[in-house]
CSV table of C-alpha atoms in Angstrom, one decimal:
chain,number,residue,atom,x,y,z
K,15,MET,CA,81.9,-47.8,-98.0
K,16,ASN,CA,79.0,-46.4,-95.4
K,17,GLU,CA,77.8,-46.3,-92.1
K,18,GLN,CA,74.4,-47.9,-91.7
K,19,PRO,CA,72.1,-44.5,-91.5
K,20,ALA,CA,68.0,-45.6,-90.9
K,21,PRO,CA,66.5,-46.2,-93.0
K,22,GLU,CA,64.5,-43.3,-95.0
K,23,ALA,CA,60.7,-42.4,-94.5
K,24,ASN,CA,59.9,-43.1,-97.8
K,25,SER,CA,62.1,-46.4,-98.7
K,26,ASP,CA,60.3,-47.9,-101.3
K,27,THR,CA,60.1,-51.2,-99.3
K,28,THR,CA,56.5,-51.8,-99.6
K,29,ILE,CA,55.2,-54.7,-102.1
K,30,THR,CA,51.7,-54.4,-103.4
K,31,GLY,CA,49.3,-57.1,-105.2
K,32,GLY,CA,51.1,-59.3,-107.9
K,33,GLU,CA,53.6,-62.3,-108.4
K,34,ASP,CA,55.8,-60.4,-105.5
K,35,GLU,CA,52.5,-61.9,-102.9
K,36,ALA,CA,52.6,-65.5,-104.5
K,37,ARG,CA,55.7,-66.6,-103.7
K,38,GLU,CA,59.5,-65.0,-102.0
K,39,VAL,CA,61.0,-62.9,-104.7
K,40,GLY,CA,64.7,-61.0,-104.4
K,41,VAL,CA,67.7,-60.9,-101.9
K,42,GLY,CA,67.6,-60.4,-98.2
K,43,PRO,CA,69.4,-57.6,-96.0
K,44,TRP,CA,72.9,-56.3,-97.6
K,45,PRO,CA,75.3,-58.6,-96.1
K,46,GLY,CA,78.4,-56.9,-94.3
K,47,PRO,CA,79.5,-52.8,-94.6
K,48,TRP,CA,76.9,-50.7,-97.0
K,49,PRO,CA,78.2,-49.9,-100.7
K,50,ASP,CA,78.4,-46.2,-101.3
K,51,GLY,CA,76.4,-44.6,-103.9
K,52,ASP,CA,73.1,-42.3,-103.3
K,53,HIS,CA,71.4,-44.8,-105.4
K,54,TYR,CA,71.1,-47.6,-102.5
K,55,ASP,CA,68.1,-47.1,-100.3
K,56,PRO,CA,68.9,-47.3,-96.9
K,57,GLY,CA,65.6,-49.2,-96.2
K,58,LEU,CA,65.9,-52.0,-99.2
K,59,LEU,CA,69.8,-52.2,-97.4
K,60,ALA,CA,68.9,-52.7,-94.1
K,61,ASP,CA,65.4,-54.6,-94.7
K,62,GLY,CA,66.4,-56.4,-98.3
K,63,ASP,CA,65.1,-55.5,-101.8
K,64,ARG,CA,62.1,-58.0,-102.2
K,65,ARG,CA,60.6,-56.2,-105.5
K,66,ASN,CA,60.7,-57.4,-108.6
K,67,VAL,CA,63.3,-55.9,-110.8
K,68,VAL,CA,66.1,-57.2,-112.6
K,69,ASP,CA,69.3,-58.2,-110.4
K,70,ARG,CA,70.9,-54.8,-111.8
K,71,TYR,CA,68.6,-52.9,-109.6
K,72,ARG,CA,68.6,-54.8,-106.6
K,73,TYR,CA,68.9,-52.5,-103.2
K,74,TRP,CA,68.6,-49.3,-105.5
K,75,ARG,CA,65.6,-46.6,-105.0
K,76,ARG,CA,63.0,-46.1,-107.2
K,77,GLU,CA,63.6,-42.7,-108.3
K,78,ALA,CA,67.3,-44.2,-109.6
K,79,ILE,CA,66.3,-46.9,-111.2
K,80,VAL,CA,63.6,-44.7,-113.0
K,81,ALA,CA,66.3,-41.7,-114.5
K,82,ASP,CA,68.8,-45.0,-114.8
K,83,LEU,CA,66.2,-46.1,-117.4
K,84,ASP,CA,65.1,-42.9,-118.5
K,85,MET,CA,68.9,-43.2,-120.8
K,86,VAL,CA,68.0,-46.1,-122.2
K,87,ARG,CA,64.3,-46.4,-122.8
K,88,HIS,CA,63.6,-47.0,-126.4
K,89,ASP,CA,61.4,-44.2,-129.1
K,90,PHE,CA,58.2,-46.2,-129.5
K,91,HIS,CA,55.1,-45.1,-127.6
K,92,VAL,CA,52.1,-46.9,-126.5
K,93,ALA,CA,48.7,-46.0,-126.5
K,94,VAL,CA,45.6,-47.7,-125.1
K,95,GLU,CA,42.0,-46.7,-125.1
K,96,ASN,CA,40.2,-46.6,-121.8
K,97,TRP,CA,36.1,-46.0,-122.3
K,98,SER,CA,34.9,-48.9,-119.9
K,99,HIS,CA,38.5,-49.2,-117.3
K,100,ASP,CA,40.0,-52.3,-119.5
K,101,PHE,CA,41.2,-54.5,-117.0
K,102,ASN,CA,44.3,-55.7,-119.3
K,103,ILE,CA,46.0,-51.9,-119.3
K,104,GLY,CA,47.9,-53.4,-116.2
K,105,SER,CA,49.2,-56.0,-118.5
K,106,VAL,CA,50.1,-53.6,-121.2
K,107,VAL,CA,51.9,-51.5,-118.7
K,108,ARG,CA,54.1,-54.7,-117.3
K,109,THR,CA,54.8,-55.8,-120.7
K,110,ALA,CA,56.1,-52.1,-122.0
K,111,ASN,CA,58.1,-51.9,-119.5
K,112,ALA,CA,59.6,-55.3,-119.9
K,113,PHE,CA,60.2,-53.4,-123.9
K,114,GLY,CA,61.5,-50.5,-122.8
K,115,CYS,CA,58.8,-47.9,-124.1
K,116,ALA,CA,59.1,-44.4,-123.8
K,117,ALA,CA,55.9,-44.2,-122.1
K,118,VAL,CA,52.3,-45.5,-121.9
K,119,HIS,CA,49.2,-43.0,-122.6
K,120,ILE,CA,45.9,-44.4,-121.3
K,121,VAL,CA,43.4,-42.2,-123.5
K,122,GLY,CA,39.6,-41.7,-121.8
K,123,LYS,CA,39.1,-42.5,-117.8
K,124,ARG,CA,41.7,-41.5,-115.6
K,125,ARG,CA,41.4,-44.6,-113.3
K,126,TRP,CA,42.7,-48.3,-114.5
K,127,ASN,CA,42.8,-51.7,-113.1
K,128,ARG,CA,46.5,-51.6,-112.1
K,129,ARG,CA,46.8,-54.9,-110.8
K,130,GLY,CA,48.4,-56.4,-114.0
K,131,ALA,CA,51.0,-54.2,-114.4
K,132,MET,CA,53.1,-55.9,-111.1
K,133,VAL,CA,54.4,-52.8,-109.8
K,134,THR,CA,56.0,-52.1,-113.4
K,135,ASP,CA,54.2,-48.8,-113.5
K,136,ARG,CA,56.7,-47.6,-110.5
K,137,TYR,CA,59.3,-47.4,-112.9
K,138,GLN,CA,56.8,-47.1,-116.6
K,139,HIS,CA,56.3,-43.3,-117.7
K,140,VAL,CA,52.7,-43.3,-118.0
K,141,HIS,CA,50.1,-40.7,-119.3
K,142,HIS,CA,46.5,-39.7,-119.7
K,143,HIS,CA,45.0,-37.7,-122.1
K,144,PRO,CA,41.0,-37.3,-121.3
K,145,ASP,CA,40.5,-38.2,-125.3
K,146,THR,CA,41.5,-39.1,-128.6
K,147,ALA,CA,41.8,-35.6,-129.8
K,148,SER,CA,44.6,-34.4,-126.8
K,149,LEU,CA,46.6,-38.1,-127.5
K,150,VAL,CA,46.8,-36.8,-131.9
K,151,ALA,CA,47.6,-33.2,-130.2
K,152,TRP,CA,50.0,-34.8,-128.7
K,153,ALA,CA,51.9,-36.6,-130.5
K,154,ALA,CA,52.0,-33.8,-133.4
K,155,GLU,CA,53.8,-31.7,-131.1
K,156,HIS,CA,56.7,-34.6,-130.6
K,157,ASP,CA,56.6,-35.6,-134.2
K,158,LEU,CA,55.0,-39.1,-133.8
K,159,THR,CA,53.2,-41.4,-135.6
K,160,LEU,CA,50.3,-43.1,-134.5
K,161,ILE,CA,49.6,-47.0,-135.7
K,162,GLY,CA,46.6,-48.6,-134.7
K,163,VAL,CA,46.5,-52.4,-133.7
K,164,ASP,CA,43.7,-54.6,-134.6
K,165,ASN,CA,42.5,-57.2,-136.6
K,166,LEU,CA,39.9,-55.0,-139.0
K,167,PRO,CA,39.2,-55.7,-142.8
K,168,GLY,CA,41.9,-54.4,-144.9
K,169,ALA,CA,44.3,-54.2,-141.8
K,170,VAL,CA,47.7,-54.3,-143.3
K,171,PRO,CA,49.7,-57.9,-141.6
K,172,LEU,CA,51.9,-56.5,-138.8
K,173,GLU,CA,54.4,-59.1,-140.3
K,174,THR,CA,54.8,-57.7,-143.6
K,175,TYR,CA,54.6,-53.6,-142.2
K,176,PRO,CA,58.2,-51.1,-141.5
K,177,LEU,CA,57.5,-49.8,-138.1
K,178,PRO,CA,58.2,-46.4,-138.1
K,179,ARG,CA,60.9,-45.5,-135.2
K,180,ASN,CA,58.9,-43.1,-134.3
K,181,ALA,CA,55.4,-45.0,-133.7
K,182,VAL,CA,52.9,-44.3,-131.2
K,183,LEU,CA,51.2,-47.7,-131.3
K,184,VAL,CA,47.6,-47.8,-130.3
K,185,PHE,CA,45.3,-50.2,-128.6
K,186,GLY,CA,41.6,-50.4,-128.9
K,187,GLN,CA,40.1,-52.3,-125.7
K,188,GLU,CA,38.8,-55.5,-124.6
K,189,GLY,CA,36.0,-56.7,-127.5
K,190,PRO,CA,35.7,-53.5,-129.1
K,191,GLY,CA,39.0,-53.0,-130.4
K,192,LEU,CA,40.3,-50.0,-131.4
K,193,SER,CA,37.2,-46.8,-131.6
K,194,GLU,CA,36.2,-45.5,-135.2
K,195,GLU,CA,37.4,-42.0,-133.5
K,196,VAL,CA,41.0,-43.1,-133.6
K,197,ARG,CA,41.0,-45.8,-136.9
K,198,GLN,CA,40.4,-42.5,-138.3
K,199,VAL,CA,43.3,-40.5,-136.7
K,200,CYS,CA,45.8,-43.2,-137.6
K,201,ALA,CA,48.6,-43.6,-140.0
K,202,ALA,CA,47.9,-47.1,-140.4
K,203,VAL,CA,45.9,-49.7,-138.3
K,204,LEU,CA,47.6,-53.1,-138.2
K,205,SER,CA,46.9,-56.8,-138.0
K,206,ILE,CA,48.2,-59.8,-136.4
K,207,ALA,CA,48.1,-62.7,-138.2
K,208,GLN,CA,46.1,-65.7,-136.9
K,209,PHE,CA,45.6,-69.2,-137.7
K,210,GLY,CA,43.3,-70.8,-134.9
K,211,SER,CA,39.3,-70.5,-135.4
K,212,THR,CA,39.2,-67.5,-132.7
K,213,ARG,CA,38.5,-64.2,-134.3
K,214,SER,CA,41.1,-61.5,-132.1
K,215,ILE,CA,43.4,-62.6,-129.5
K,216,ASN,CA,44.4,-60.6,-125.7
K,217,ALA,CA,44.8,-57.5,-126.3
K,218,GLY,CA,47.8,-57.4,-123.4
K,219,ALA,CA,48.9,-60.3,-125.6
K,220,ALA,CA,48.9,-58.1,-129.2
K,221,ALA,CA,50.1,-55.6,-127.5
K,222,ALA,CA,53.4,-57.6,-126.1
K,223,ILE,CA,53.4,-59.1,-130.2
K,224,ALA,CA,53.6,-55.3,-131.4
K,225,MET,CA,55.9,-54.0,-129.2
K,226,HIS,CA,58.4,-56.9,-129.7
K,227,ALA,CA,58.1,-56.2,-133.4
K,228,TRP,CA,59.1,-53.1,-133.1
K,229,VAL,CA,62.3,-53.8,-131.0
K,230,ARG,CA,62.9,-56.7,-133.4
K,231,ALA,CA,63.2,-54.2,-136.7
K,232,HIS,CA,65.0,-51.0,-134.7
K,233,VAL,CA,67.3,-53.1,-131.8
K,234,PHE,CA,67.9,-56.2,-133.4
K,235,ALA,CA,67.9,-54.5,-137.2
K,236,GLN,CA,65.6,-56.7,-138.2
K,237,PRO,CA,63.0,-54.4,-140.6
K,238,VAL,CA,60.8,-55.0,-142.8
K,239,PRO,CA,61.3,-54.1,-146.7
K,240,ASP,CA,59.7,-51.0,-147.3
K,241,ALA,CA,57.5,-52.8,-150.4
K,242,ALA,CA,55.7,-55.3,-148.8
K,243,THR,CA,52.4,-53.2,-147.1
K,244,THR,CA,50.0,-55.6,-149.0
K,245,PRO,CA,46.2,-54.9,-147.4
K,246,THR,CA,44.7,-58.4,-146.5
K,247,PRO,CA,42.3,-59.4,-149.3
């Protein structure tokens, strides 16, 4: 066991926004002698860890959490168009973190509303591309396939499409959906089956459904047969 040093100046102890303001979460100061390991944050050990992280990462430094996640992240990526400061991007980032997404890509405006991310963007790789062409070039360089998700005429049902392991799931903005430019560069555009009166569902919810479909196929070995790729009428 280590002696108890003074907390580091850059300890990850600040909670900013989201559900942590509404209720107390986490654990208090570490009871008894402190544990060994450079992955522990002295500030959190001394003051408690109230962050929105799973128990495995309690008292860990932020950098140590990111490094550990990097060992187990999945192969898929997510891209979101951000031409008018879409409020759903934070929700997409939060879900991407939950599903172990390799990285989230913001296409368009660099600034995005982080409140919905519930500070999970601290642990999730987020890249910016100023336009569609730069995203296409980056995906080609990394041998990734762009797959659009939007309820458009002629789209292939997500439920019947064999998602590739090396996919970048691309989402448009709430309202207008995928831009025409992005539709043209995607290997496929997939729709999510709906049975109610509304024309579409929230972009954050659509992203969660698509990510879970990838996880089912490539983590739980529940792929869709290759033959079932018939477009919707």
